[in-house]
Tab-separated table of C-alpha atoms and ligand atoms in Angstrom:
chain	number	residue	atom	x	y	z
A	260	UNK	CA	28.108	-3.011	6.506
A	261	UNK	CA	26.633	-6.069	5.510
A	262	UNK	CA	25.427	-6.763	2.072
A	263	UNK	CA	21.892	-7.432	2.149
A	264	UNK	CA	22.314	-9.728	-1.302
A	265	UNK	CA	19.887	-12.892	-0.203
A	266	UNK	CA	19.892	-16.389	-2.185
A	267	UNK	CA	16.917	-17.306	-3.999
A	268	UNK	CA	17.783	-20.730	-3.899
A	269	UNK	CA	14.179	-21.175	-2.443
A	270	UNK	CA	12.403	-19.792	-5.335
A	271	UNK	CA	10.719	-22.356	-7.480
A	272	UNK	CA	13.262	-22.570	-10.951
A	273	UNK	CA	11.772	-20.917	-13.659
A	274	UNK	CA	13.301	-21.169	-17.232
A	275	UNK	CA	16.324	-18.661	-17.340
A	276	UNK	CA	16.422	-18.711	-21.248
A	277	UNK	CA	18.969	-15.806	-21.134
A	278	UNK	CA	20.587	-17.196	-18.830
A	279	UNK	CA	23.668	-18.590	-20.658
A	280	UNK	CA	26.414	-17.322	-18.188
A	281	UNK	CA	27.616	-14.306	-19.434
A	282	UNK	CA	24.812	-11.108	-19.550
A	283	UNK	CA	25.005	-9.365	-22.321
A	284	UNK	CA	23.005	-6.143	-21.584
A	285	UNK	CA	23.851	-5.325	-25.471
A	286	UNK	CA	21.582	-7.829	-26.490
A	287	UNK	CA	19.134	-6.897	-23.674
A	288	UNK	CA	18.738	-3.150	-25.238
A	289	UNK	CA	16.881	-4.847	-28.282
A	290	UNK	CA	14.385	-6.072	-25.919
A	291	UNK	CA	13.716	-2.281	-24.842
A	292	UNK	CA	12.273	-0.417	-28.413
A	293	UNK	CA	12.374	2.675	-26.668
A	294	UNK	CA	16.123	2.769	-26.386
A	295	UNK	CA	16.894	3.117	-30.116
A	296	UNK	CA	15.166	6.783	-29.849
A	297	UNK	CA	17.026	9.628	-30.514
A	298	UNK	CA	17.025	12.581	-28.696
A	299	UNK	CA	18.210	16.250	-29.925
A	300	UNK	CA	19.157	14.216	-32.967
A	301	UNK	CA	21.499	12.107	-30.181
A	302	UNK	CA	21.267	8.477	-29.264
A	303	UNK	CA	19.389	8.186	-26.234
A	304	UNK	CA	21.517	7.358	-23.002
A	305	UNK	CA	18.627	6.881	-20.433
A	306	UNK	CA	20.232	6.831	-16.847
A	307	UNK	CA	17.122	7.810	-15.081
A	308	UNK	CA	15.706	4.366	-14.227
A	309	UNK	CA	15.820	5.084	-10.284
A	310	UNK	CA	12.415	6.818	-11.131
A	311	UNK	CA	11.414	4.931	-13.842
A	312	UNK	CA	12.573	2.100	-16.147
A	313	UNK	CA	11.939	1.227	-19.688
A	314	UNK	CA	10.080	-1.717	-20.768
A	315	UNK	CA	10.539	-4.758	-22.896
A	316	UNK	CA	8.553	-5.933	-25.474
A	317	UNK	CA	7.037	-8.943	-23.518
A	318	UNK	CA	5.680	-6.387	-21.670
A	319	UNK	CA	3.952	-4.417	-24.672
A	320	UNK	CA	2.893	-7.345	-26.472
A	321	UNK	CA	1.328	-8.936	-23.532
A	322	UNK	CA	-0.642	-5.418	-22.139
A	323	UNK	CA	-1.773	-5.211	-26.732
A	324	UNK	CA	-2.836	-9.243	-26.709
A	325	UNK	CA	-4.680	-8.412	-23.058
A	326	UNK	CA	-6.910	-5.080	-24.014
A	327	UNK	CA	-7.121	-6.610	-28.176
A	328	UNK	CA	-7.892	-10.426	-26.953
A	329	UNK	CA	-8.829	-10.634	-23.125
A	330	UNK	CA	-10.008	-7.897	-22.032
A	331	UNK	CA	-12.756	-7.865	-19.206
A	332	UNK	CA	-13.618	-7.220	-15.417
A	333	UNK	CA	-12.751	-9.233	-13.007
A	334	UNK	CA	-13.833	-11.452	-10.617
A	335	UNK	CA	-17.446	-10.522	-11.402
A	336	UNK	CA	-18.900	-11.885	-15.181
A	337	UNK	CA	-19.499	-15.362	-15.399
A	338	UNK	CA	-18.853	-15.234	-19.010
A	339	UNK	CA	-15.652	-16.470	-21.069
A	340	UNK	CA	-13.596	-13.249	-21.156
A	341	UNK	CA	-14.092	-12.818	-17.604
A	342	UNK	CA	-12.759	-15.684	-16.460
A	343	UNK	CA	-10.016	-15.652	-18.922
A	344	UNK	CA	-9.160	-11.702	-17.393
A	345	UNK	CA	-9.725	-13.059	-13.569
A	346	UNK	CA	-7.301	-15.856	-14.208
A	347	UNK	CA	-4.778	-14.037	-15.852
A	348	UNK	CA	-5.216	-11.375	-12.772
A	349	UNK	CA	-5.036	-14.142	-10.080
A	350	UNK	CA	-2.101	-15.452	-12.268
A	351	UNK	CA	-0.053	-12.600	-11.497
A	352	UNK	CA	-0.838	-12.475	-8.600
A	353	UNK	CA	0.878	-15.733	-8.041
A	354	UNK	CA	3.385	-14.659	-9.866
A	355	UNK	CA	4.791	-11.817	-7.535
A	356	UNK	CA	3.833	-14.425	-5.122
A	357	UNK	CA	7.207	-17.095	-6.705
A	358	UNK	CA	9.023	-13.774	-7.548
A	359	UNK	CA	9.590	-12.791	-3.972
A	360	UNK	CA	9.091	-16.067	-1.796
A	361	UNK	CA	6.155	-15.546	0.083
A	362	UNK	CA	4.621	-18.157	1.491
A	363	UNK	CA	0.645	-17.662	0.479
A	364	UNK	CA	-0.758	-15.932	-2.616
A	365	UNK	CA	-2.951	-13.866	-0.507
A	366	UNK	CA	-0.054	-11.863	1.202
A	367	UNK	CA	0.305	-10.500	-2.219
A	368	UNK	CA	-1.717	-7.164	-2.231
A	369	UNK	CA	-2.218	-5.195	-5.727
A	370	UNK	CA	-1.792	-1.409	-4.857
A	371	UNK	CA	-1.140	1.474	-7.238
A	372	UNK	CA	2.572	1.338	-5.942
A	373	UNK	CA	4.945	1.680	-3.280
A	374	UNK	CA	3.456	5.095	-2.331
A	375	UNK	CA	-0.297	3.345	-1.802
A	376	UNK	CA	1.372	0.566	-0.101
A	377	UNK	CA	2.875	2.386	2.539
A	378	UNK	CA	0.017	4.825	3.279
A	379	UNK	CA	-2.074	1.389	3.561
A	380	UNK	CA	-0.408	0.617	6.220
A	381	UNK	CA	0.008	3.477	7.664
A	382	UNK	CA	-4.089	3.962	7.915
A	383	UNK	CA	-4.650	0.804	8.521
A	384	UNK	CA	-1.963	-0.851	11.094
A	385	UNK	CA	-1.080	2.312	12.075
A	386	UNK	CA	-4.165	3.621	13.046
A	387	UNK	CA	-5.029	0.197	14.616
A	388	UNK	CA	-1.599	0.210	16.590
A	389	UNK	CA	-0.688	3.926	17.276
A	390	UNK	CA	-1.549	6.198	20.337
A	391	UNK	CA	-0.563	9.053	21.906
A	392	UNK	CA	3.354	8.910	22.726
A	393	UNK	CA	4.248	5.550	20.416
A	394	UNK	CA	6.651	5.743	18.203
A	395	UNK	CA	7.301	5.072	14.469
A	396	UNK	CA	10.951	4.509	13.404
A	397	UNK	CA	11.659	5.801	10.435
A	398	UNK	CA	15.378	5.847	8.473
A	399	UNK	CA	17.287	9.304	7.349
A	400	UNK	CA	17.559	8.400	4.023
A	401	UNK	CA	13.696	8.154	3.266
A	402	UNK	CA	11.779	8.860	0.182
A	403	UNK	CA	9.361	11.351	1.266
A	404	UNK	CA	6.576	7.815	0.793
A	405	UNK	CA	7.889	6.581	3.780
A	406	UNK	CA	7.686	9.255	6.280
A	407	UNK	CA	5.009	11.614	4.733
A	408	UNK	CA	2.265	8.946	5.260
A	409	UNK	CA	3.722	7.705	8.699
A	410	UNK	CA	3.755	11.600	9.635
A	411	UNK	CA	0.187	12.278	8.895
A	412	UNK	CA	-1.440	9.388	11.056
A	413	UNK	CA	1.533	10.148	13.884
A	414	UNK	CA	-0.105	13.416	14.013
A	415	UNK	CA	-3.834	12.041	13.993
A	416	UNK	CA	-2.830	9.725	16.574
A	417	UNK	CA	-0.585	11.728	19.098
A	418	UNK	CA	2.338	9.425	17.954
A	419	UNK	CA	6.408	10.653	17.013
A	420	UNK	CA	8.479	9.597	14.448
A	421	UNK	CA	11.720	8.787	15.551
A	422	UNK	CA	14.548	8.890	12.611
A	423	UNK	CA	17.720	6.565	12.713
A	424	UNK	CA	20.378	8.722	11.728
A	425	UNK	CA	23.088	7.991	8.883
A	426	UNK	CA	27.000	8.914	8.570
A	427	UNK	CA	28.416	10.839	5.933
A	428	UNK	CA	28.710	7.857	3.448
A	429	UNK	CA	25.022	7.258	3.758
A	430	UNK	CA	25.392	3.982	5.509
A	431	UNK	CA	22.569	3.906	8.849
A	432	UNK	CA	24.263	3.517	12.341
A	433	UNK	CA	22.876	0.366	13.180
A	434	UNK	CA	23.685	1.236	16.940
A	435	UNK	CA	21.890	4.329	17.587
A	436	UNK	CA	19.023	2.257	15.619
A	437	UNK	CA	19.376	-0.534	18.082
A	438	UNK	CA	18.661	2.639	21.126
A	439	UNK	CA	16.502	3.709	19.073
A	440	UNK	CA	13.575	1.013	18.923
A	441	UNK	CA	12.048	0.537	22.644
A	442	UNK	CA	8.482	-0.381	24.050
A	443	UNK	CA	6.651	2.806	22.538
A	444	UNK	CA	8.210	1.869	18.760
A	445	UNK	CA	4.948	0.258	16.772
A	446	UNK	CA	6.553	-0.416	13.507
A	447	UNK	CA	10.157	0.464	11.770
A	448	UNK	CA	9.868	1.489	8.231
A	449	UNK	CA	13.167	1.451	6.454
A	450	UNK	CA	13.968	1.877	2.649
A	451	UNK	CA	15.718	-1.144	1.486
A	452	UNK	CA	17.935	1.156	-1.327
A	453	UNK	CA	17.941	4.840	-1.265
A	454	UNK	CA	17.084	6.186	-4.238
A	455	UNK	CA	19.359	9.311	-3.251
A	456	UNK	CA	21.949	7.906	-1.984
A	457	UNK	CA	21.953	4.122	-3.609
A	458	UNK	CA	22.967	2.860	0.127
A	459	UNK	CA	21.642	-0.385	0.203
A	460	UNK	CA	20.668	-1.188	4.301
A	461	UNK	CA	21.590	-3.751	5.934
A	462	UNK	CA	17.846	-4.829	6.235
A	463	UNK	CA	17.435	-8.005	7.078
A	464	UNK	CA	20.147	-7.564	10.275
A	465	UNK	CA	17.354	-4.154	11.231
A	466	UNK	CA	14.759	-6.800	11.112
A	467	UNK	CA	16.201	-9.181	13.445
A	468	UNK	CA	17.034	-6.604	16.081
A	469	UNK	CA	13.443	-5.643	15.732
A	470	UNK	CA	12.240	-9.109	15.971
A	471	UNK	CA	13.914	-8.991	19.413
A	472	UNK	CA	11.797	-6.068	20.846
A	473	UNK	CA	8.631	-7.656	18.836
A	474	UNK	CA	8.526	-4.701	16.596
A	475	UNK	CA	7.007	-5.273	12.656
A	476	UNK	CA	8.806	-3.722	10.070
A	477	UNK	CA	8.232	-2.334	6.524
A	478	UNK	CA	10.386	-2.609	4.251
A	479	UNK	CA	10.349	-0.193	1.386
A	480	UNK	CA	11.408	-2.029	-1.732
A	481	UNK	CA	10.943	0.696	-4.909
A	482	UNK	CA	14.562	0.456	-5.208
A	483	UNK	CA	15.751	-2.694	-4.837
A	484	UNK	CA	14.072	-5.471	-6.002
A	485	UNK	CA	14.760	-4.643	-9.623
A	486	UNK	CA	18.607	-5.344	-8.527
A	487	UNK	CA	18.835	-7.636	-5.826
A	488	UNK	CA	16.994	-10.991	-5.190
A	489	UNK	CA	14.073	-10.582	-2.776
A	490	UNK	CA	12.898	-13.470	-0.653
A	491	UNK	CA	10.788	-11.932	1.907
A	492	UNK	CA	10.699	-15.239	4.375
A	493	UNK	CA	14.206	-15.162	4.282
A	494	UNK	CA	14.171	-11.158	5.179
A	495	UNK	CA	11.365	-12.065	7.292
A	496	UNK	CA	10.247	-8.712	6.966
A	497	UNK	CA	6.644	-8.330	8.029
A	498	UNK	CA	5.885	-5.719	4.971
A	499	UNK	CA	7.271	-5.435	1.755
A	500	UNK	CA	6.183	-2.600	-1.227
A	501	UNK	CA	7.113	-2.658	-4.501
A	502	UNK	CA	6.486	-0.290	-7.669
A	503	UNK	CA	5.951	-2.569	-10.992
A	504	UNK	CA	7.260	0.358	-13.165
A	505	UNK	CA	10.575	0.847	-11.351
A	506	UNK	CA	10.719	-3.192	-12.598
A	507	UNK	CA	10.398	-2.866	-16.123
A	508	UNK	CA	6.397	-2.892	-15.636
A	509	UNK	CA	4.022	-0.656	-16.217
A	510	UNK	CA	2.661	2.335	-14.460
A	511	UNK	CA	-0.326	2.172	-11.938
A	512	UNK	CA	0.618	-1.210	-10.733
A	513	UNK	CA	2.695	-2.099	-7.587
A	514	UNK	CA	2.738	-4.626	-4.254
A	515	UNK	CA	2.117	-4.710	-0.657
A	516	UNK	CA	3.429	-8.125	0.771
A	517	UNK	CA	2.345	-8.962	4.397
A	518	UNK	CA	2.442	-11.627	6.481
A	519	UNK	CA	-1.091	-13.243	6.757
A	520	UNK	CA	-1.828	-12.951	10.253
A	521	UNK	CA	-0.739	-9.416	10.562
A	522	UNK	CA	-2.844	-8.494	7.297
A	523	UNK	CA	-5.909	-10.457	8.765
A	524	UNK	CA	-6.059	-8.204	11.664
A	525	UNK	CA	-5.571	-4.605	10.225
A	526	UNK	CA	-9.160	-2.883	8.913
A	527	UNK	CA	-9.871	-2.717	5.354
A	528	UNK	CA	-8.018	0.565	3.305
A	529	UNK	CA	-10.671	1.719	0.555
A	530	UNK	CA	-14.059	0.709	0.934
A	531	UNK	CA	-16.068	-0.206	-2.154
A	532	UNK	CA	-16.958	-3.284	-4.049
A	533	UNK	CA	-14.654	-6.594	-4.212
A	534	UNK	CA	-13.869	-6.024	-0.707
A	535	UNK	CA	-16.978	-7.322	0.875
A	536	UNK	CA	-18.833	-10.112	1.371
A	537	UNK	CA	-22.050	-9.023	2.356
A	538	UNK	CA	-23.435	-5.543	2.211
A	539	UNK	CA	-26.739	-3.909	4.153
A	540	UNK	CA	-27.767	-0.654	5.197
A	541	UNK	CA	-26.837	-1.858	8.788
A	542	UNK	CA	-24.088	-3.743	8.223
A	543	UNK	CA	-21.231	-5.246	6.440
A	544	UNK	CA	-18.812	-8.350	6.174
A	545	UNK	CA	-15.485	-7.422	4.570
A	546	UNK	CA	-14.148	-10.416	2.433
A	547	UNK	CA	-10.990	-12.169	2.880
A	548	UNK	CA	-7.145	-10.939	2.106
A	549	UNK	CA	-6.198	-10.568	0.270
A	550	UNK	CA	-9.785	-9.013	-1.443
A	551	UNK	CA	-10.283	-7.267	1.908
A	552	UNK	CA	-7.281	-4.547	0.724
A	553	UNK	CA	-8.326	-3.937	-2.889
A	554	UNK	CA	-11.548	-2.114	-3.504
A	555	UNK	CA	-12.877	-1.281	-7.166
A	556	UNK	CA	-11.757	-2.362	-10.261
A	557	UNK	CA	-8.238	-2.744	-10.138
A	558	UNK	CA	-5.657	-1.996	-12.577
A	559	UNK	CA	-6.125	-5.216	-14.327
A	560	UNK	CA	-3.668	-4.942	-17.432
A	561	UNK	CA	-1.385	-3.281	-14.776
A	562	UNK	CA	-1.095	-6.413	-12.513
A	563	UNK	CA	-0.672	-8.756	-15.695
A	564	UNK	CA	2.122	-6.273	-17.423
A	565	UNK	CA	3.645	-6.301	-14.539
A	566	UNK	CA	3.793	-10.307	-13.963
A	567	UNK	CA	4.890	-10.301	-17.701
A	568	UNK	CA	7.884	-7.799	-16.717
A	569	UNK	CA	8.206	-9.782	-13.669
A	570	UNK	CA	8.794	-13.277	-16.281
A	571	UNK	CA	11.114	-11.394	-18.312
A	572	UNK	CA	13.475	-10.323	-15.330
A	573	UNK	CA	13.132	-14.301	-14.116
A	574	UNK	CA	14.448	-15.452	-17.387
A	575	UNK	CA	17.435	-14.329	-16.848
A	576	UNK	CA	19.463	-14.940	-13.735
A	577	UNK	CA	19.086	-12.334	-11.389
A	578	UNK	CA	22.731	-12.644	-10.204
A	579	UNK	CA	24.211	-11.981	-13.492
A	580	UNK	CA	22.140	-8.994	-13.922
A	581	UNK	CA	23.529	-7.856	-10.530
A	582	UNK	CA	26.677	-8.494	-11.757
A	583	UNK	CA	26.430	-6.861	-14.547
A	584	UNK	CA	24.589	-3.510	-13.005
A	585	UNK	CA	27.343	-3.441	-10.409
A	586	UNK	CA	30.289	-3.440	-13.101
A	587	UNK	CA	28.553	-0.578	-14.618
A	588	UNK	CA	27.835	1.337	-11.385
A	589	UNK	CA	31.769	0.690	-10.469
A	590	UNK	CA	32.920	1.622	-13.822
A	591	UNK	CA	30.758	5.228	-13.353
A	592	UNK	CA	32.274	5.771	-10.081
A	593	UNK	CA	36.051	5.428	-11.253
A	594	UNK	CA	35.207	7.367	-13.707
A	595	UNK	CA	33.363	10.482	-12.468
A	596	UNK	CA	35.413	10.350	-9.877
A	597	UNK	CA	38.713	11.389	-11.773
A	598	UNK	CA	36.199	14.795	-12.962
A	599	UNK	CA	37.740	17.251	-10.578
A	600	UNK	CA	35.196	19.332	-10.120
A	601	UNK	CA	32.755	16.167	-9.335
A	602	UNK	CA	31.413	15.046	-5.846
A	603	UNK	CA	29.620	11.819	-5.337
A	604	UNK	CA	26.903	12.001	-2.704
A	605	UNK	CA	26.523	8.796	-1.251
A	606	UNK	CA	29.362	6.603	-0.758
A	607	UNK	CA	28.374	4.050	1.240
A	608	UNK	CA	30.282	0.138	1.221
A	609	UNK	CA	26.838	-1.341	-0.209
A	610	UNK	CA	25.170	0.254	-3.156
A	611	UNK	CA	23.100	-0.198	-6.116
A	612	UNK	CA	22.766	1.559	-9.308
A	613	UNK	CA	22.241	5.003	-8.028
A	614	UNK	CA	25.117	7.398	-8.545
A	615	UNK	CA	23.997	10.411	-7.215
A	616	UNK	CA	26.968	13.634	-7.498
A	617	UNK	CA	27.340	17.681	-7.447
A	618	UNK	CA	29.489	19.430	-9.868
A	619	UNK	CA	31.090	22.894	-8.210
A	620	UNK	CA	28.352	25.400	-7.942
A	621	UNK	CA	26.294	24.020	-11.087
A	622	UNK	CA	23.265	24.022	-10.181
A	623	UNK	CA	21.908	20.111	-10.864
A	624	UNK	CA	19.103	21.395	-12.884
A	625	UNK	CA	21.424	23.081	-15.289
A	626	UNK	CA	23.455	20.005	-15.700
A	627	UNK	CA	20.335	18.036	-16.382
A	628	UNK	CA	19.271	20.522	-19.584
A	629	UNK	CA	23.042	20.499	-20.924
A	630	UNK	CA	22.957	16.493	-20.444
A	631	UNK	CA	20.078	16.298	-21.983
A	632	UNK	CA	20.424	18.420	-25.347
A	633	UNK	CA	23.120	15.574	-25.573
A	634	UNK	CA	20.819	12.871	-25.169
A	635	UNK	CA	21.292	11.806	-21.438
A	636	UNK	CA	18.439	11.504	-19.511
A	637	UNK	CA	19.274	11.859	-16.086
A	638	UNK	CA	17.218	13.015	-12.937
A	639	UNK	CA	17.900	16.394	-10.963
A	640	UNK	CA	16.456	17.249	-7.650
A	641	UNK	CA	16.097	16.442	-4.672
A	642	UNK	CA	14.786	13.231	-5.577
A	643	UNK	CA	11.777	13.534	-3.197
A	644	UNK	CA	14.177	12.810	-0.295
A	645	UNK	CA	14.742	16.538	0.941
A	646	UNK	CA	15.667	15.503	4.559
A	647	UNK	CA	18.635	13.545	2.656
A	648	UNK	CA	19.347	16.938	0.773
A	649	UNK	CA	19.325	18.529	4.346
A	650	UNK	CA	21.713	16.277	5.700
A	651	UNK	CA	24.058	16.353	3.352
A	652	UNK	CA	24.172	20.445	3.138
A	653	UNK	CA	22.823	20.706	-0.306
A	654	UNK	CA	19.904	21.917	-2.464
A	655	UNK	CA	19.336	18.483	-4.915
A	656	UNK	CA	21.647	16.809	-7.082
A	657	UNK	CA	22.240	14.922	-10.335
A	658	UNK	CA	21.696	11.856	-10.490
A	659	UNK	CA	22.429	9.213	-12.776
A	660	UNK	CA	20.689	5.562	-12.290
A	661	UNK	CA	21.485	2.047	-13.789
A	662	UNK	CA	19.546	-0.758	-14.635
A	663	UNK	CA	20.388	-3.990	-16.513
A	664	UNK	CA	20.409	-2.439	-20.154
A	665	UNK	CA	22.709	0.196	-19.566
A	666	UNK	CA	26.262	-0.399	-20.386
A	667	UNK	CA	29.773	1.189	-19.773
A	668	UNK	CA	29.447	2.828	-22.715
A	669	UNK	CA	26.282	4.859	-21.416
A	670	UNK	CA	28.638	5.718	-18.915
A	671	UNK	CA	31.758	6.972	-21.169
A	672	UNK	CA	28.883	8.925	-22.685
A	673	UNK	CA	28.205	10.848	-19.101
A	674	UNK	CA	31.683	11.318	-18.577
A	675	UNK	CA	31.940	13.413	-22.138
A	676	UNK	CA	28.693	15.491	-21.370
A	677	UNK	CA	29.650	16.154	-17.920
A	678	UNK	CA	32.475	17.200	-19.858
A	679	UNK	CA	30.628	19.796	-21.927
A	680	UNK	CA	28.899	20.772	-19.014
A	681	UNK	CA	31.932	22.317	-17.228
A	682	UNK	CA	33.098	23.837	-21.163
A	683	UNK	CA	29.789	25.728	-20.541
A	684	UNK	CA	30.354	27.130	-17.159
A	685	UNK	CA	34.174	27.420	-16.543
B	908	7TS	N1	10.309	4.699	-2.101
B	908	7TS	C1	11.472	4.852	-2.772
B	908	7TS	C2	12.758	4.397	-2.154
B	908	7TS	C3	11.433	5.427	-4.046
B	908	7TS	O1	12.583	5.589	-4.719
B	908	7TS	C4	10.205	5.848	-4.599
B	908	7TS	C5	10.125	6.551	-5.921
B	908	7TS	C6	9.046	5.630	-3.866
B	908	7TS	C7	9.138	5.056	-2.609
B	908	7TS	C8	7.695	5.957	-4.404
B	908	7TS	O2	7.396	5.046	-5.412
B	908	7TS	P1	6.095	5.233	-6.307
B	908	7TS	O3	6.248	4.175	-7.352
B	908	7TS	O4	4.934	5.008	-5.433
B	908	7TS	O5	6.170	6.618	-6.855
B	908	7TS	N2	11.310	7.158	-6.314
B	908	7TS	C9	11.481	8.000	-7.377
B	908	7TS	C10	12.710	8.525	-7.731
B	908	7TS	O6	13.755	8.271	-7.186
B	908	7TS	N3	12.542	9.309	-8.793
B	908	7TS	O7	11.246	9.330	-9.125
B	908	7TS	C11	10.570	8.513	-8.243
């Protein structure tokens, strides 16, 4: 398959004050305060950054200095501290804006995360676009956040969802995809990493065979663009979602990027204030993108923690870190892999930081609890991806996820209390 690792050549420079040629993720775990905790009286090994990662000081200091020092509403007070909060808001907006390429500040859409951003869509292109018999393309390796949402206005509107299937590796076959998409098919939605599987898809090739038939597509970036470079003109991906604490931001904070002209058309999401311009009893005007989406007070410090994580991840060079979290996530597969009793779901060509695995009949729940009274923090389930469960013939698994202050020696650290794990049960 082909790697979907874009250039960010485009993206304006920004001062990569870490960037000194070799990452040393070492010195990036002093960044993170949280990772000198110990656990059951254990270092803490956190490998569970698929669902959430840690975050770096810039981050805390600049959410404390916001609330102690800048703290208002926004977009409303014509006094000082508003102004100093709307700028600061509108800041970071422009911010995500350089961080992923897009072309306009407004496409730049402050949601609670990926989970709002696709069920935005979903009621508002989708119920614009969908009737009876059209079709939604969906992938087989979704997080339930993109097909729940794209199920529930299917069955409002009378429309299917149509799922591309994937081999056993967990790599999508781009031909029955390509069969897939016809004149019914209204929008693909596609994850860009699985967070199940760690597959990252070939999305930007999906796109252009898309393009072909006219079709938009979404693509669901939770998992990747804390690992890869994003530049959504290059993707040219119509819709792009991202979740700020999966980045080393904070919680309650994420992104939906769309292109202008496609946001301009769909209806507003939430109605409320900030999203109009003019409001009687009779009638009313419905402001501008990207104002239009984002009704209420929004998560204010969220949006500027998250532009401060977004700073810190831009100051170093995003190439080294993937570097760096592919070393680790190659190291961990060599070496779970020579565990006998070890099976690694999800071995597709492309991946990123997401090693997901079984372990005999243990069931992944158990292995969690031993791992952690060790002080490994990993995540067992099903990972909110159950079809992926189904189509691999199993119940959940463990699963142990990399980001760019994790190190090989997290890893040796696994390997031992996988270790223990089978002294419990064999
Ligand atoms: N899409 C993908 C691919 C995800 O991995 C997740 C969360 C979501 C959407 C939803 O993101 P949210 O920020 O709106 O919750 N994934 C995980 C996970 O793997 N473990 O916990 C949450």
């Amino acid at each position: 398959m082909t790697p979907t690792i874009l250039n960010d050549a485009t993206a304006p420079a920004v001062q990569k004050e870490h960037a000194s040629g070799s990452f040393d993720a070492v010195k990036v775990r002093e960044d993170f305060p949280i990772l000198t905790q110990r656990v059951h009286g254990k270092p803490l090994v956190y490998l569970d950054s698929a669902a959430s990662t840690q975050k770096p000081r810039a981050v805390l200091d600049t959410m404390q200095r916001f609330y102690a020092e800048q703290y208002s509403n926004v977009h409303r007070g014509v006094h000082q501290l508003s102004q100093v909060a709307t700028d600061l808001y509108e800041d970071a907006r422009r911010t995500v804006q350089r961080f992923i390429n897009a072309e306009r500040e407004e496409e730049i859409i402050f949601v609670r995360g990926t989970t709002e951003a696709i069920n935005l869509v979903a009621q508002t292109f989708g119920r614009r676009e969908l009737g009876t018999g059209d079709e939604v393309v969906v992938s087989a390796m979704e997080h339930h956040a993109n097909i729940v949402p794209w199920q529930m206005i299917c069955q409002e509107r009378g429309a299917v969802l149509r799922v591309i299937p994937m081999n056993d590796h967990g790599e999508l076959d781009l031909d029955a995809y390509a069969d897939l998409l016809g004149p019914r098919t209204k929008i693909v939605a596609v994850t860009h990493v699985s967070n199940a599987l760690g597959s990252i898809n070939p999305v930007r090739e999906m796109i252009r065979i898309a393009h072909e038939r006219d079709i938009p597509v979404l693509v669901d970036g939770a998992q990747s663009a804390q690992h890869l470079p994003i530049d959504v003109r290059q993707l040219d991906c119509d819709f792009f979602t991202l979740s700020g604490h999966k980045m080393y931001g904070p919680t309650g904070i994420g992104v939906l990027y769309g292109k202008k002209a496609l946001l301009d058309r769909m209806p507003p999401y939430q109605g409320g204030g900030d999203m109009i311009l003019s409001v009687t009893f009779e009638k009313t005007t419905y402001n501008e993108v990207p104002f239009k989406f984002e009704a209420g007070t929004p998560d204010i410090a969220g949006a500027i923690g998250f532009a401060a994580a977004l700073t810190y991840l831009r100051s170093f060079d995003i190439h080294e870190i993937l570097a760096h979290e592919k070393d680790v996530l190659q190291y961990a597969t060599e070496t779970l892999s020579g565990i006998d009793a070890l099976r690694i779901v999800g071995t597709a060509e492309e991946k990123a930081s997401v090693l997901s695995f079984t372990l005999c009949a243990i069931h992944p729940h158990d292995i969690g609890t031993i791992l952690d009274q060790h002080g490994i923090a990993i995540r067992a389930g099903h990972h909110c991806a159950q079809p992926v469960m189904q189509r691999f013939g199993i119940p959940a698994t463990a699963r142990a996820s990399f980001a760019m202050y994790n190190t090989r020696e997290d890893v040796d650290r696994l390997a031992e209390g996988i270790e223990q794990v089978l002294e419990v049960f064999t």
